[in-house]
Each structure stands twice: as C-alpha cells, then as structure tokens.
Amino acid sequence: MMKISLNQDKEAVRMIKDGLERTGGYCPCRRERTEENKCMCKEFRDQIADPEFEGYCHCMLYYKSK
C-alpha cells in the first residue's frame, strides 16, 4: 500500500512551507509559476502514479513509500 508523508526533517518542512506561502502555493524550488508547478506538482503526481517509485518529491517536502 502506497503512503505519502511529510519529510521527517521538520526544519526542511518549515522552510518549504514558508516558500509555498510566499509563492502562493507554487513549488519554491521552481522558477516558473505554472499549474504544473503548483504543490503537489505534476512531476510528483506522475511519480506517485508509478507503483515502483519510492522517494521524495522535487523540493523534498513529501516522501512516497511503497
């Protein structure tokens, strides 16, 4: 069963969430403010759709475990 959780590094989560607040919900790690980069970004949604993928999203906020 797939599980998505926040990064266990609470300081990293705080920094990323602060960045999301500043950008209006767009990934703070990306320059472009496009729908694809709105958190949870398209890249990570595509990755979690792959049953074999396990790992962090681009900005390291979320982790998918199998």
CSV table of N, CA, C and O in Angstrom, one decimal:
chain,number,residue,atom,x,y,z
A,1,MET,N,0.8,-1.2,0.0
A,1,MET,CA,0.0,0.0,0.0
A,1,MET,C,0.9,1.3,0.0
A,1,MET,O,1.8,1.4,0.8
A,2,MET,N,0.6,2.2,-0.9
A,2,MET,CA,1.3,3.4,-1.0
A,2,MET,C,1.0,4.3,0.2
A,2,MET,O,-0.1,4.4,0.6
A,3,LYS,N,2.1,5.0,0.6
A,3,LYS,CA,1.9,6.0,1.7
A,3,LYS,C,2.7,7.2,1.3
A,3,LYS,O,3.9,7.2,0.9
A,4,ILE,N,2.1,8.4,1.5
A,4,ILE,CA,2.8,9.7,1.3
A,4,ILE,C,2.8,10.4,2.6
A,4,ILE,O,1.8,10.5,3.3
A,5,SER,N,4.0,10.8,3.0
A,5,SER,CA,4.2,11.5,4.2
A,5,SER,C,5.1,12.7,4.0
A,5,SER,O,5.8,12.9,3.0
A,6,LEU,N,5.1,13.6,5.0
A,6,LEU,CA,6.0,14.8,5.0
A,6,LEU,C,7.4,14.3,5.3
A,6,LEU,O,7.6,13.3,6.1
A,7,ASN,N,8.4,15.1,4.9
A,7,ASN,CA,9.8,14.9,5.2
A,7,ASN,C,9.9,14.9,6.7
A,7,ASN,O,9.2,15.7,7.4
A,8,GLN,N,10.7,14.0,7.3
A,8,GLN,CA,10.8,13.9,8.7
A,8,GLN,C,11.7,15.1,9.3
A,8,GLN,O,11.7,15.3,10.5
A,9,ASP,N,12.4,15.8,8.4
A,9,ASP,CA,13.2,16.9,8.8
A,9,ASP,C,12.3,18.1,9.0
A,9,ASP,O,11.9,18.8,8.0
A,10,LYS,N,11.9,18.4,10.2
A,10,LYS,CA,10.9,19.5,10.5
A,10,LYS,C,11.4,20.9,10.0
A,10,LYS,O,10.6,21.7,9.6
A,11,GLU,N,12.6,21.1,10.1
A,11,GLU,CA,13.2,22.4,9.7
A,11,GLU,C,13.0,22.5,8.1
A,11,GLU,O,12.7,23.6,7.6
A,12,ALA,N,13.3,21.5,7.4
A,12,ALA,CA,13.1,21.5,5.9
A,12,ALA,C,11.7,21.7,5.6
A,12,ALA,O,11.3,22.5,4.7
A,13,VAL,N,10.8,21.0,6.3
A,13,VAL,CA,9.3,21.2,6.0
A,13,VAL,C,8.9,22.6,6.3
A,13,VAL,O,8.2,23.2,5.5
A,14,ARG,N,9.4,23.2,7.4
A,14,ARG,CA,9.1,24.6,7.7
A,14,ARG,C,9.5,25.6,6.6
A,14,ARG,O,8.8,26.4,6.2
A,15,MET,N,10.8,25.4,6.1
A,15,MET,CA,11.3,26.2,5.1
A,15,MET,C,10.5,26.1,3.8
A,15,MET,O,10.2,27.1,3.1
A,16,ILE,N,10.2,24.9,3.4
A,16,ILE,CA,9.4,24.7,2.2
A,16,ILE,C,8.0,25.2,2.3
A,16,ILE,O,7.5,25.9,1.4
A,17,LYS,N,7.4,25.0,3.4
A,17,LYS,CA,6.0,25.6,3.6
A,17,LYS,C,6.1,27.1,3.6
A,17,LYS,O,5.1,27.7,3.1
A,18,ASP,N,7.1,27.7,4.2
A,18,ASP,CA,7.2,29.2,4.1
A,18,ASP,C,7.4,29.6,2.7
A,18,ASP,O,6.8,30.6,2.3
A,19,GLY,N,8.1,28.9,1.9
A,19,GLY,CA,8.3,29.2,0.5
A,19,GLY,C,7.0,29.0,-0.3
A,19,GLY,O,6.7,29.9,-1.1
A,20,LEU,N,6.2,28.0,0.0
A,20,LEU,CA,4.9,27.8,-0.6
A,20,LEU,C,4.0,29.0,-0.3
A,20,LEU,O,3.3,29.4,-1.2
A,21,GLU,N,4.1,29.5,0.9
A,21,GLU,CA,3.2,30.6,1.3
A,21,GLU,C,3.6,31.8,0.5
A,21,GLU,O,2.8,32.6,0.0
A,22,ARG,N,4.9,32.1,0.4
A,22,ARG,CA,5.4,33.2,-0.4
A,22,ARG,C,5.1,33.2,-1.8
A,22,ARG,O,4.8,34.2,-2.5
A,23,THR,N,5.0,32.0,-2.4
A,23,THR,CA,4.8,31.8,-3.8
A,23,THR,C,3.3,31.6,-4.2
A,23,THR,O,3.0,31.3,-5.4
A,24,GLY,N,2.4,31.6,-3.2
A,24,GLY,CA,1.0,31.3,-3.5
A,24,GLY,C,0.7,29.8,-3.8
A,24,GLY,O,-0.2,29.5,-4.5
A,25,GLY,N,1.6,28.9,-3.2
A,25,GLY,CA,1.3,27.5,-3.4
A,25,GLY,C,2.1,26.8,-4.5
A,25,GLY,O,2.0,25.6,-4.8
A,26,TYR,N,3.0,27.6,-5.2
A,26,TYR,CA,3.8,27.1,-6.2
A,26,TYR,C,5.1,26.6,-5.6
A,26,TYR,O,5.6,27.2,-4.6
A,27,CYS,N,5.7,25.5,-6.2
A,27,CYS,CA,6.9,24.9,-5.7
A,27,CYS,C,8.0,26.0,-5.6
A,27,CYS,O,8.3,26.7,-6.6
A,28,PRO,N,8.5,26.3,-4.4
A,28,PRO,CA,9.5,27.3,-4.2
A,28,PRO,C,10.8,27.0,-4.9
A,28,PRO,O,11.7,27.8,-5.1
A,29,CYS,N,11.0,25.7,-5.3
A,29,CYS,CA,12.2,25.3,-6.0
A,29,CYS,C,12.2,25.5,-7.5
A,29,CYS,O,13.2,25.2,-8.1
A,30,ARG,N,11.1,26.0,-8.0
A,30,ARG,CA,11.0,26.2,-9.4
A,30,ARG,C,10.8,27.6,-9.8
A,30,ARG,O,10.1,28.3,-9.1
A,31,ARG,N,11.3,28.1,-10.9
A,31,ARG,CA,11.2,29.5,-11.3
A,31,ARG,C,9.8,29.8,-11.9
A,31,ARG,O,9.3,30.8,-11.6
A,32,GLU,N,9.3,28.8,-12.7
A,32,GLU,CA,8.1,29.1,-13.4
A,32,GLU,C,6.9,28.9,-12.5
A,32,GLU,O,6.8,28.0,-11.7
A,33,ARG,N,5.9,29.8,-12.6
A,33,ARG,CA,4.7,29.7,-11.8
A,33,ARG,C,3.6,29.2,-12.7
A,33,ARG,O,2.8,30.0,-13.3
A,34,THR,N,3.6,27.9,-13.0
A,34,THR,CA,2.7,27.3,-13.8
A,34,THR,C,1.8,26.3,-13.1
A,34,THR,O,2.2,25.9,-12.0
A,35,GLU,N,0.7,25.9,-13.6
A,35,GLU,CA,-0.2,24.9,-13.0
A,35,GLU,C,0.6,23.6,-12.6
A,35,GLU,O,0.4,23.0,-11.6
A,36,GLU,N,1.6,23.2,-13.5
A,36,GLU,CA,2.3,22.0,-13.3
A,36,GLU,C,3.2,22.1,-12.1
A,36,GLU,O,3.6,21.1,-11.5
A,37,ASN,N,3.5,23.3,-11.7
A,37,ASN,CA,4.4,23.5,-10.5
A,37,ASN,C,3.7,23.9,-9.2
A,37,ASN,O,4.3,24.3,-8.2
A,38,LYS,N,2.3,23.8,-9.3
A,38,LYS,CA,1.5,24.0,-8.1
A,38,LYS,C,1.7,22.8,-7.2
A,38,LYS,O,1.6,21.7,-7.7
A,39,CYS,N,1.9,23.0,-5.9
A,39,CYS,CA,2.1,21.9,-5.0
A,39,CYS,C,0.8,21.2,-4.8
A,39,CYS,O,-0.3,21.8,-4.6
A,40,MET,N,0.7,20.0,-4.9
A,40,MET,CA,1.6,18.9,-5.2
A,40,MET,C,1.9,18.9,-6.7
A,40,MET,O,0.9,18.7,-7.5
A,41,CYS,N,3.1,19.1,-7.1
A,41,CYS,CA,3.4,19.3,-8.5
A,41,CYS,C,3.1,18.1,-9.4
A,41,CYS,O,3.0,17.0,-8.9
A,42,LYS,N,3.0,18.4,-10.7
A,42,LYS,CA,2.7,17.3,-11.7
A,42,LYS,C,3.8,16.3,-11.7
A,42,LYS,O,3.5,15.1,-11.8
A,43,GLU,N,5.0,16.7,-11.6
A,43,GLU,CA,6.2,15.8,-11.6
A,43,GLU,C,6.0,14.7,-10.5
A,43,GLU,O,6.1,13.5,-10.7
A,44,PHE,N,5.6,15.1,-9.3
A,44,PHE,CA,5.5,14.2,-8.2
A,44,PHE,C,4.2,13.4,-8.3
A,44,PHE,O,4.2,12.2,-8.1
A,45,ARG,N,3.1,14.0,-8.8
A,45,ARG,CA,1.9,13.2,-9.1
A,45,ARG,C,2.1,12.1,-10.1
A,45,ARG,O,1.7,11.0,-9.9
A,46,ASP,N,2.9,12.4,-11.1
A,46,ASP,CA,3.3,11.4,-12.1
A,46,ASP,C,4.2,10.3,-11.5
A,46,ASP,O,4.0,9.1,-11.7
A,47,GLN,N,5.1,10.7,-10.6
A,47,GLN,CA,6.0,9.7,-9.9
A,47,GLN,C,5.2,8.8,-9.0
A,47,GLN,O,5.4,7.6,-9.0
A,48,ILE,N,4.2,9.4,-8.2
A,48,ILE,CA,3.5,8.5,-7.3
A,48,ILE,C,2.5,7.6,-8.0
A,48,ILE,O,2.1,6.6,-7.5
A,49,ALA,N,2.2,8.0,-9.3
A,49,ALA,CA,1.3,7.1,-10.1
A,49,ALA,C,2.1,5.8,-10.5
A,49,ALA,O,1.5,4.8,-10.8
A,50,ASP,N,3.4,5.8,-10.4
A,50,ASP,CA,4.2,4.7,-10.8
A,50,ASP,C,4.4,3.8,-9.5
A,50,ASP,O,4.9,4.2,-8.5
A,51,PRO,N,3.8,2.6,-9.5
A,51,PRO,CA,3.8,1.7,-8.3
A,51,PRO,C,5.3,1.4,-7.9
A,51,PRO,O,5.5,1.0,-6.7
A,52,GLU,N,6.2,1.5,-8.8
A,52,GLU,CA,7.6,1.2,-8.4
A,52,GLU,C,8.4,2.3,-7.8
A,52,GLU,O,9.5,2.2,-7.3
A,53,PHE,N,7.9,3.6,-7.9
A,53,PHE,CA,8.6,4.7,-7.4
A,53,PHE,C,8.5,4.8,-5.9
A,53,PHE,O,7.5,4.6,-5.3
A,54,GLU,N,9.7,5.1,-5.3
A,54,GLU,CA,9.7,5.4,-3.9
A,54,GLU,C,10.7,6.5,-3.8
A,54,GLU,O,11.8,6.4,-4.3
A,55,GLY,N,10.4,7.6,-3.1
A,55,GLY,CA,11.3,8.7,-2.9
A,55,GLY,C,10.6,10.0,-2.6
A,55,GLY,O,9.4,10.1,-2.5
A,56,TYR,N,11.4,11.0,-2.6
A,56,TYR,CA,11.0,12.4,-2.4
A,56,TYR,C,10.5,13.1,-3.6
A,56,TYR,O,11.0,12.8,-4.7
A,57,CYS,N,9.6,14.1,-3.4
A,57,CYS,CA,9.3,15.0,-4.5
A,57,CYS,C,10.5,15.9,-4.7
A,57,CYS,O,11.4,15.9,-4.0
A,58,HIS,N,10.4,16.7,-5.7
A,58,HIS,CA,11.5,17.6,-6.2
A,58,HIS,C,12.0,18.5,-5.0
A,58,HIS,O,13.2,18.6,-4.8
A,59,CYS,N,11.1,19.1,-4.3
A,59,CYS,CA,11.6,20.0,-3.2
A,59,CYS,C,11.8,19.3,-1.9
A,59,CYS,O,12.1,20.0,-0.9
A,60,MET,N,11.5,18.0,-1.8
A,60,MET,CA,11.8,17.2,-0.6
A,60,MET,C,10.8,17.4,0.5
A,60,MET,O,11.0,17.1,1.6
A,61,LEU,N,9.6,18.0,0.1
A,61,LEU,CA,8.5,18.1,1.1
A,61,LEU,C,7.8,16.8,1.4
A,61,LEU,O,7.6,16.4,2.6
A,62,TYR,N,7.5,16.1,0.4
A,62,TYR,CA,6.8,14.8,0.5
A,62,TYR,C,7.7,13.6,0.2
A,62,TYR,O,8.6,13.7,-0.6
A,63,TYR,N,7.3,12.5,0.8
A,63,TYR,CA,8.0,11.2,0.6
A,63,TYR,C,7.0,10.2,0.3
A,63,TYR,O,6.0,10.0,1.0
A,64,LYS,N,7.2,9.4,-0.8
A,64,LYS,CA,6.3,8.3,-1.1
A,64,LYS,C,7.0,7.0,-0.8
A,64,LYS,O,8.1,6.8,-1.2
A,65,SER,N,6.4,6.2,0.0
A,65,SER,CA,6.9,4.9,0.3
A,65,SER,C,5.9,3.8,-0.2
A,65,SER,O,4.7,4.1,-0.4
A,66,LYS,N,6.5,2.7,-0.6
A,66,LYS,CA,5.7,1.6,-1.2
A,66,LYS,C,5.0,0.8,-0.1
A,66,LYS,O,5.4,0.8,1.1
